[in-house]
Amino acid sequence: MAPSFDFWVKGSHKGTPVVVKMENPNWSIDEVEALSDDDFLIGNNPTGPRDKARNKNAKQLTWVLLLKAHRAAGCLTSIASTFVTLGSHICRRVASGRTDSDNTSSNENKTVKTRLYNCIKVFLWLSLLLLGFEIAAYFEGWHFGAPKLQLQYVFTSPYGIRDLFGLLYSRWVLIRVEYLAPPLQFLANVCIVLFLIQSLDRLILCLGCFWIRFKKVKPIPKQGAVADLEFGENGFFPMVLVQIPMCNEREVYQQSIAAVCNLDWPKSKILIQVLDDSDDPTTQLLIKDEVQKWQQEGANIVYRHRIIRDGYKAGNLKSAMGCSYVKDCEFVAIFDADFQPTSDFLKRTVPHFKDNEDVGLVQARWSFVNKDENLLTRLQNINLAFHFEVEQQVNGVFINFFGFNGTAGVWRIKALEESGGWLERTTVEDMDIAVRAHLQGWKFIFLNDVECQCELPESYEAYRKQQHRWHSGPMQLFRLCLPDIIRAKISVWKKFNLIFLFFLLRKLVLPFYSFTLFCIILPMTMFVPEAELPAWVVCYIPATMSFLNILPAPKSFPFIVPYLLFENTMSVTKFNAMISGLFQLGSSYEWVVTKKSGRSSEGDLVSLVEKKPKHNRVGSEPNLEEMKVELMQEQEQKSKKKKHNRIYTKELALAFLLLTASARSLLSAQGIHFYFLLFQGISFLLVGLDLIGEQAL
């Protein structure tokens, strides 16, 4: 039997060489000798082959353990160095950054900013104080399950309270239960109800969008209007006025003017107005020279400049509509300075007006030349894709009303005049004229398949200012329009849609509950655990809503988690803007032009190359070429100039508040709440340090 046993041992245990390689070790191993057949022989000799095999195996095990220890030490060292580098980087950015309070051009009201920031700081210091108190209580033996507290521990015999600290903490628990938890739970329940209503509204909009796609519903002009376009000059070509309002936008004026001058429409039936509100003399001369260049090319284009810039964009458009030649035009198309319509834009929008005398507006959707530039532009693209494809398309198909986007749209001039024209009373003149036209009975058409390219803000500073204007203006307009809506001779359903859905639910409730529920109430429930937020409110419904929001931009699915966190982060800016507009504070009246970078699409570059000036320019200023050279030198200097990030104090204070609350949630073992607070706090920290998007000069 012995030979067969030896055969089995030899056949199943084959030694293999082991090569161990170390990175910069103090010692090295080239090769560990493989086990020989004698290593597996069984004998009674203590100094025989079996003991030698044990010694060799022990040496191999020692080297392997040393190797693993070396790798673990290297991993810990790299992690430590990463944290040290990150900390030093944050310290340098904080030291060299400019806080939002240092920004004199900020369009936020200083009083509102200070009060909101002070309130957040109070919550932050209280949370830090309570966190230390709770940690001390935890180590004293006050272990409470989450979210139900074992209150009988407080009301037990005197053995439950052993010292002064126990007495103080027991009183704090009673104060929480009797005085703090009930109002906090009531406010949380109110926000949950608003959250569910708003989520239901979003779900209904998504279902409407699915129905439109399934049925392939789309606005189609009447057959006669499309056929008339094929008859050249004798077809349906009404006189169209095209307006390009701009203000100190030297980065984009050339591409927008070129795109409009290349519109495929009879030259005798189109008039282009370049409405320049620039207060920079160099920019004025450059835009004027560009207009003269296209005039030499045969374009029917005029240049207008206002010395007194009353009313911002609304005042600019109102002044242009007062020109005598406007009475010969039937329609007006409006494009902001960074918009680049395709050559067939008018041919795809104007026919919808023929034989539809009740149609006052045809709106095209936006597309973006820089949507993949950075994380900030990707997140904006998700938001705006849902806005156009879901909100505006569904409202356009079912109720023929939506908010005018201020650009990339064609108005019937008669509708503008009957609605009162452009008014300077708000900074959302586009929404203002849309609401007043809807009250007059005009219908709107949204074309989801007609796109007009434009730019997204690439820096958080520019995006923040834009969102402040977009969320303060509607609340300001709501106060002004509410009496007119109530007195209007329209159906009760249209009044309900305007007041409760268009204004209150989508413009007021959304920023209110986003900020209050996720940035204030949720952290407070960590320190007052008797008031609780269910896990489905914190995680499941927000994740579902984010999934629905991202459906119109399916390529953005990898960014669903950053999108959810960033939307909650932006709630502090939107809430601040909403309060400013609702209570008519000074910042709601100020217009700040969104900074442009001047990125052109490939089609625009081709058109600019093909469209060369055929004649020498005349009438230019004698020093214009010198100004262009100086302008190029100035732009080169700006590109070399070091960019600074801004430090946003409110976002940073909220970041530390949420991170403190996440630390407190560990004591109660609330898993979902902990992870949400942790990642949301990190999101606020990144935004507060301006680590998203491009930096500002």
Short mmCIF file of N, CA and C in Angstrom, two decimals, residues 52-152:
data_model
loop_
_atom_site.label_atom_id
_atom_site.label_comp_id
_atom_site.label_asym_id
_atom_site.label_seq_id
_atom_site.Cartn_x
_atom_site.Cartn_y
_atom_site.Cartn_z
N LYS A 52 12.29 19.62 6.69
CA LYS A 52 12.84 20.58 5.75
C LYS A 52 11.74 21.25 4.92
N ALA A 53 10.74 20.47 4.55
CA ALA A 53 9.62 21.04 3.78
C ALA A 53 8.87 22.06 4.61
N ARG A 54 8.68 21.72 5.92
CA ARG A 54 7.99 22.68 6.79
C ARG A 54 8.77 23.99 6.89
N ASN A 55 10.08 23.89 7.00
CA ASN A 55 10.90 25.11 7.09
C ASN A 55 10.79 25.95 5.82
N LYS A 56 10.82 25.23 4.67
CA LYS A 56 10.70 25.97 3.41
C LYS A 56 9.33 26.62 3.28
N ASN A 57 8.25 25.90 3.65
CA ASN A 57 6.90 26.48 3.58
C ASN A 57 6.76 27.66 4.52
N ALA A 58 7.35 27.59 5.68
CA ALA A 58 7.29 28.71 6.63
C ALA A 58 7.98 29.94 6.07
N LYS A 59 9.14 29.71 5.39
CA LYS A 59 9.83 30.84 4.79
C LYS A 59 8.99 31.48 3.68
N GLN A 60 8.37 30.63 2.88
CA GLN A 60 7.52 31.16 1.81
C GLN A 60 6.35 31.97 2.39
N LEU A 61 5.72 31.44 3.43
CA LEU A 61 4.61 32.14 4.06
C LEU A 61 5.07 33.47 4.64
N THR A 62 6.26 33.47 5.21
CA THR A 62 6.78 34.73 5.77
C THR A 62 6.98 35.78 4.70
N TRP A 63 7.56 35.35 3.56
CA TRP A 63 7.77 36.32 2.48
C TRP A 63 6.44 36.82 1.91
N VAL A 64 5.46 35.95 1.77
CA VAL A 64 4.15 36.38 1.26
C VAL A 64 3.50 37.38 2.21
N LEU A 65 3.58 37.10 3.51
CA LEU A 65 3.01 38.03 4.48
C LEU A 65 3.73 39.37 4.45
N LEU A 66 5.03 39.33 4.31
CA LEU A 66 5.78 40.58 4.20
C LEU A 66 5.39 41.35 2.94
N LEU A 67 5.18 40.62 1.87
CA LEU A 67 4.76 41.26 0.63
C LEU A 67 3.40 41.95 0.80
N LYS A 68 2.44 41.26 1.42
CA LYS A 68 1.12 41.85 1.64
C LYS A 68 1.19 43.04 2.58
N ALA A 69 2.03 42.93 3.60
CA ALA A 69 2.19 44.06 4.52
C ALA A 69 2.77 45.28 3.81
N HIS A 70 3.72 45.02 2.90
CA HIS A 70 4.31 46.13 2.15
C HIS A 70 3.27 46.80 1.26
N ARG A 71 2.43 45.99 0.61
CA ARG A 71 1.38 46.55 -0.24
C ARG A 71 0.37 47.35 0.57
N ALA A 72 -0.01 46.82 1.73
CA ALA A 72 -0.96 47.53 2.59
C ALA A 72 -0.39 48.86 3.05
N ALA A 73 0.90 48.85 3.43
CA ALA A 73 1.53 50.10 3.85
C ALA A 73 1.58 51.11 2.71
N GLY A 74 1.87 50.62 1.49
CA GLY A 74 1.88 51.53 0.34
C GLY A 74 0.51 52.10 0.05
N CYS A 75 -0.53 51.28 0.20
CA CYS A 75 -1.90 51.76 -0.02
C CYS A 75 -2.28 52.83 0.99
N LEU A 76 -1.98 52.57 2.28
CA LEU A 76 -2.28 53.56 3.31
C LEU A 76 -1.52 54.86 3.08
N THR A 77 -0.27 54.72 2.65
CA THR A 77 0.53 55.92 2.39
C THR A 77 -0.06 56.74 1.24
N SER A 78 -0.51 56.06 0.17
CA SER A 78 -1.09 56.78 -0.97
C SER A 78 -2.40 57.46 -0.58
N ILE A 79 -3.22 56.77 0.23
CA ILE A 79 -4.47 57.38 0.67
C ILE A 79 -4.20 58.61 1.52
N ALA A 80 -3.23 58.48 2.45
CA ALA A 80 -2.89 59.62 3.30
C ALA A 80 -2.36 60.79 2.48
N SER A 81 -1.50 60.49 1.51
CA SER A 81 -0.97 61.58 0.67
C SER A 81 -2.05 62.22 -0.16
N THR A 82 -3.03 61.40 -0.61
CA THR A 82 -4.15 61.97 -1.38
C THR A 82 -4.96 62.94 -0.54
N PHE A 83 -5.26 62.56 0.70
CA PHE A 83 -6.02 63.46 1.57
C PHE A 83 -5.22 64.72 1.90
N VAL A 84 -3.92 64.57 2.12
CA VAL A 84 -3.09 65.75 2.40
C VAL A 84 -3.06 66.68 1.20
N THR A 85 -2.91 66.11 0.01
CA THR A 85 -2.90 66.93 -1.21
C THR A 85 -4.24 67.63 -1.41
N LEU A 86 -5.35 66.88 -1.21
CA LEU A 86 -6.66 67.49 -1.35
C LEU A 86 -6.88 68.60 -0.34
N GLY A 87 -6.46 68.38 0.90
CA GLY A 87 -6.61 69.42 1.91
C GLY A 87 -5.81 70.66 1.61
N SER A 88 -4.56 70.46 1.17
CA SER A 88 -3.75 71.63 0.82
C SER A 88 -4.31 72.35 -0.38
N HIS A 89 -4.86 71.59 -1.36
CA HIS A 89 -5.47 72.21 -2.54
C HIS A 89 -6.67 73.06 -2.14
N ILE A 90 -7.52 72.53 -1.26
CA ILE A 90 -8.69 73.28 -0.81
C ILE A 90 -8.25 74.53 -0.05
N CYS A 91 -7.22 74.40 0.78
CA CYS A 91 -6.73 75.57 1.53
C CYS A 91 -6.22 76.65 0.59
N ARG A 92 -5.51 76.24 -0.47
CA ARG A 92 -5.02 77.23 -1.43
C ARG A 92 -6.16 77.91 -2.15
N ARG A 93 -7.19 77.14 -2.52
CA ARG A 93 -8.33 77.73 -3.23
C ARG A 93 -9.10 78.68 -2.32
N VAL A 94 -9.24 78.30 -1.06
CA VAL A 94 -9.92 79.19 -0.13
C VAL A 94 -9.12 80.47 0.08
N ALA A 95 -7.79 80.34 0.15
CA ALA A 95 -6.95 81.52 0.38
C ALA A 95 -6.94 82.45 -0.82
N SER A 96 -6.96 81.89 -2.04
CA SER A 96 -6.88 82.72 -3.24
C SER A 96 -8.24 83.03 -3.84
N GLY A 97 -9.30 82.42 -3.35
CA GLY A 97 -10.61 82.62 -3.94
C GLY A 97 -11.26 83.91 -3.49
N ARG A 98 -12.30 84.27 -4.23
CA ARG A 98 -13.09 85.46 -3.93
C ARG A 98 -14.47 85.00 -3.48
N THR A 99 -14.91 85.47 -2.36
CA THR A 99 -16.22 85.06 -1.87
C THR A 99 -17.30 85.77 -2.67
N ASP A 100 -18.52 85.20 -2.63
CA ASP A 100 -19.61 85.83 -3.35
C ASP A 100 -19.96 87.19 -2.78
N SER A 101 -19.61 87.44 -1.52
CA SER A 101 -19.86 88.76 -0.94
C SER A 101 -18.93 89.81 -1.51
N ASP A 102 -17.77 89.39 -2.07
CA ASP A 102 -16.84 90.33 -2.69
C ASP A 102 -17.25 90.71 -4.09
N ASN A 103 -18.21 90.01 -4.65
CA ASN A 103 -18.62 90.26 -6.02
C ASN A 103 -19.60 91.42 -6.07
N THR A 104 -19.12 92.56 -6.49
CA THR A 104 -19.97 93.75 -6.49
C THR A 104 -21.02 93.71 -7.58
N SER A 105 -20.82 92.88 -8.60
CA SER A 105 -21.79 92.83 -9.70
C SER A 105 -22.87 91.79 -9.48
N SER A 106 -22.87 91.19 -8.31
CA SER A 106 -23.88 90.16 -8.03
C SER A 106 -25.26 90.77 -8.06
N ASN A 107 -26.22 90.02 -8.64
CA ASN A 107 -27.58 90.53 -8.77
C ASN A 107 -28.48 90.07 -7.63
N GLU A 108 -27.91 89.55 -6.56
CA GLU A 108 -28.70 89.14 -5.42
C GLU A 108 -28.78 90.27 -4.41
N ASN A 109 -29.92 90.40 -3.79
CA ASN A 109 -30.10 91.44 -2.79
C ASN A 109 -29.22 91.16 -1.58
N LYS A 110 -28.45 92.19 -1.15
CA LYS A 110 -27.49 92.00 -0.07
C LYS A 110 -28.19 91.65 1.25
N THR A 111 -29.35 92.28 1.48
CA THR A 111 -30.07 92.01 2.73
C THR A 111 -30.53 90.56 2.80
N VAL A 112 -31.10 90.08 1.68
CA VAL A 112 -31.58 88.69 1.65
C VAL A 112 -30.41 87.73 1.79
N LYS A 113 -29.30 88.02 1.08
CA LYS A 113 -28.13 87.16 1.17
C LYS A 113 -27.62 87.06 2.61
N THR A 114 -27.54 88.23 3.28
CA THR A 114 -27.00 88.25 4.64
C THR A 114 -27.91 87.51 5.60
N ARG A 115 -29.21 87.75 5.51
CA ARG A 115 -30.15 87.10 6.43
C ARG A 115 -30.16 85.59 6.21
N LEU A 116 -30.20 85.17 4.96
CA LEU A 116 -30.22 83.74 4.69
C LEU A 116 -28.92 83.08 5.16
N TYR A 117 -27.80 83.74 4.89
CA TYR A 117 -26.51 83.20 5.31
C TYR A 117 -26.41 83.13 6.83
N ASN A 118 -26.90 84.15 7.53
CA ASN A 118 -26.87 84.14 9.00
C ASN A 118 -27.74 83.02 9.56
N CYS A 119 -28.91 82.81 8.96
CA CYS A 119 -29.77 81.71 9.42
C CYS A 119 -29.07 80.36 9.24
N ILE A 120 -28.42 80.18 8.09
CA ILE A 120 -27.72 78.92 7.85
C ILE A 120 -26.58 78.75 8.85
N LYS A 121 -25.87 79.84 9.15
CA LYS A 121 -24.78 79.76 10.13
C LYS A 121 -25.30 79.40 11.51
N VAL A 122 -26.45 79.94 11.90
CA VAL A 122 -27.03 79.59 13.20
C VAL A 122 -27.32 78.10 13.25
N PHE A 123 -27.95 77.56 12.18
CA PHE A 123 -28.22 76.12 12.13
C PHE A 123 -26.93 75.32 12.19
N LEU A 124 -25.89 75.82 11.53
CA LEU A 124 -24.62 75.10 11.51
C LEU A 124 -24.00 75.03 12.91
N TRP A 125 -23.92 76.15 13.62
CA TRP A 125 -23.32 76.15 14.95
C TRP A 125 -24.15 75.34 15.94
N LEU A 126 -25.48 75.41 15.83
CA LEU A 126 -26.33 74.59 16.69
C LEU A 126 -26.10 73.10 16.42
N SER A 127 -25.96 72.76 15.13
CA SER A 127 -25.75 71.34 14.80
C SER A 127 -24.41 70.85 15.33
N LEU A 128 -23.37 71.68 15.25
CA LEU A 128 -22.08 71.28 15.80
C LEU A 128 -22.15 71.11 17.32
N LEU A 129 -22.85 72.03 18.00
CA LEU A 129 -23.00 71.92 19.44
C LEU A 129 -23.78 70.66 19.82
N LEU A 130 -24.86 70.41 19.09
CA LEU A 130 -25.67 69.23 19.39
C LEU A 130 -24.94 67.94 19.05
N LEU A 131 -24.11 67.98 18.00
CA LEU A 131 -23.35 66.79 17.65
C LEU A 131 -22.39 66.41 18.78
N GLY A 132 -21.69 67.39 19.33
CA GLY A 132 -20.82 67.10 20.47
C GLY A 132 -21.59 66.59 21.67
N PHE A 133 -22.75 67.17 21.91
CA PHE A 133 -23.61 66.75 23.02
C PHE A 133 -24.07 65.31 22.82
N GLU A 134 -24.49 64.97 21.58
CA GLU A 134 -24.99 63.63 21.29
C GLU A 134 -23.86 62.59 21.37
N ILE A 135 -22.68 62.95 20.92
CA ILE A 135 -21.55 62.00 21.00
C ILE A 135 -21.21 61.70 22.46
N ALA A 136 -21.19 62.76 23.28
CA ALA A 136 -20.93 62.55 24.71
C ALA A 136 -22.00 61.67 25.34
N ALA A 137 -23.27 61.90 24.97
CA ALA A 137 -24.35 61.06 25.50
C ALA A 137 -24.23 59.63 25.02
N TYR A 138 -23.78 59.47 23.78
CA TYR A 138 -23.63 58.12 23.24
C TYR A 138 -22.62 57.31 24.05
N PHE A 139 -21.50 57.93 24.37
CA PHE A 139 -20.48 57.23 25.15
C PHE A 139 -20.86 57.11 26.63
N GLU A 140 -21.85 57.88 27.06
CA GLU A 140 -22.36 57.74 28.42
C GLU A 140 -23.38 56.62 28.53
N GLY A 141 -23.74 56.03 27.40
CA GLY A 141 -24.66 54.90 27.44
C GLY A 141 -26.06 55.21 26.97
N TRP A 142 -26.29 56.43 26.46
CA TRP A 142 -27.63 56.76 25.95
C TRP A 142 -27.71 56.30 24.50
N HIS A 143 -28.03 55.04 24.30
CA HIS A 143 -28.09 54.46 22.96
C HIS A 143 -29.56 54.35 22.55
N PHE A 144 -29.93 55.09 21.53
CA PHE A 144 -31.32 55.11 21.07
C PHE A 144 -31.39 54.48 19.69
N GLY A 145 -32.41 53.71 19.48
CA GLY A 145 -32.64 53.16 18.15
C GLY A 145 -33.22 54.21 17.25
N ALA A 146 -33.01 54.10 15.99
CA ALA A 146 -33.51 55.07 15.02
C ALA A 146 -34.71 54.48 14.30
N PRO A 147 -35.78 55.29 14.12
CA PRO A 147 -35.92 56.63 14.67
C PRO A 147 -36.69 56.66 15.98
N LYS A 148 -37.14 55.49 16.46
CA LYS A 148 -37.92 55.42 17.70
C LYS A 148 -36.99 55.45 18.91
N LEU A 149 -37.26 56.35 19.82
CA LEU A 149 -36.45 56.43 21.04
C LEU A 149 -37.09 55.59 22.13
N GLN A 150 -36.25 54.96 22.94
CA GLN A 150 -36.75 54.20 24.08
C GLN A 150 -36.95 55.18 25.24
N LEU A 151 -38.07 55.88 25.20
CA LEU A 151 -38.29 56.95 26.18
C LEU A 151 -38.47 56.42 27.59
N GLN A 152 -38.80 55.13 27.69
CA GLN A 152 -38.94 54.60 29.03
C GLN A 152 -37.62 54.64 29.79
#
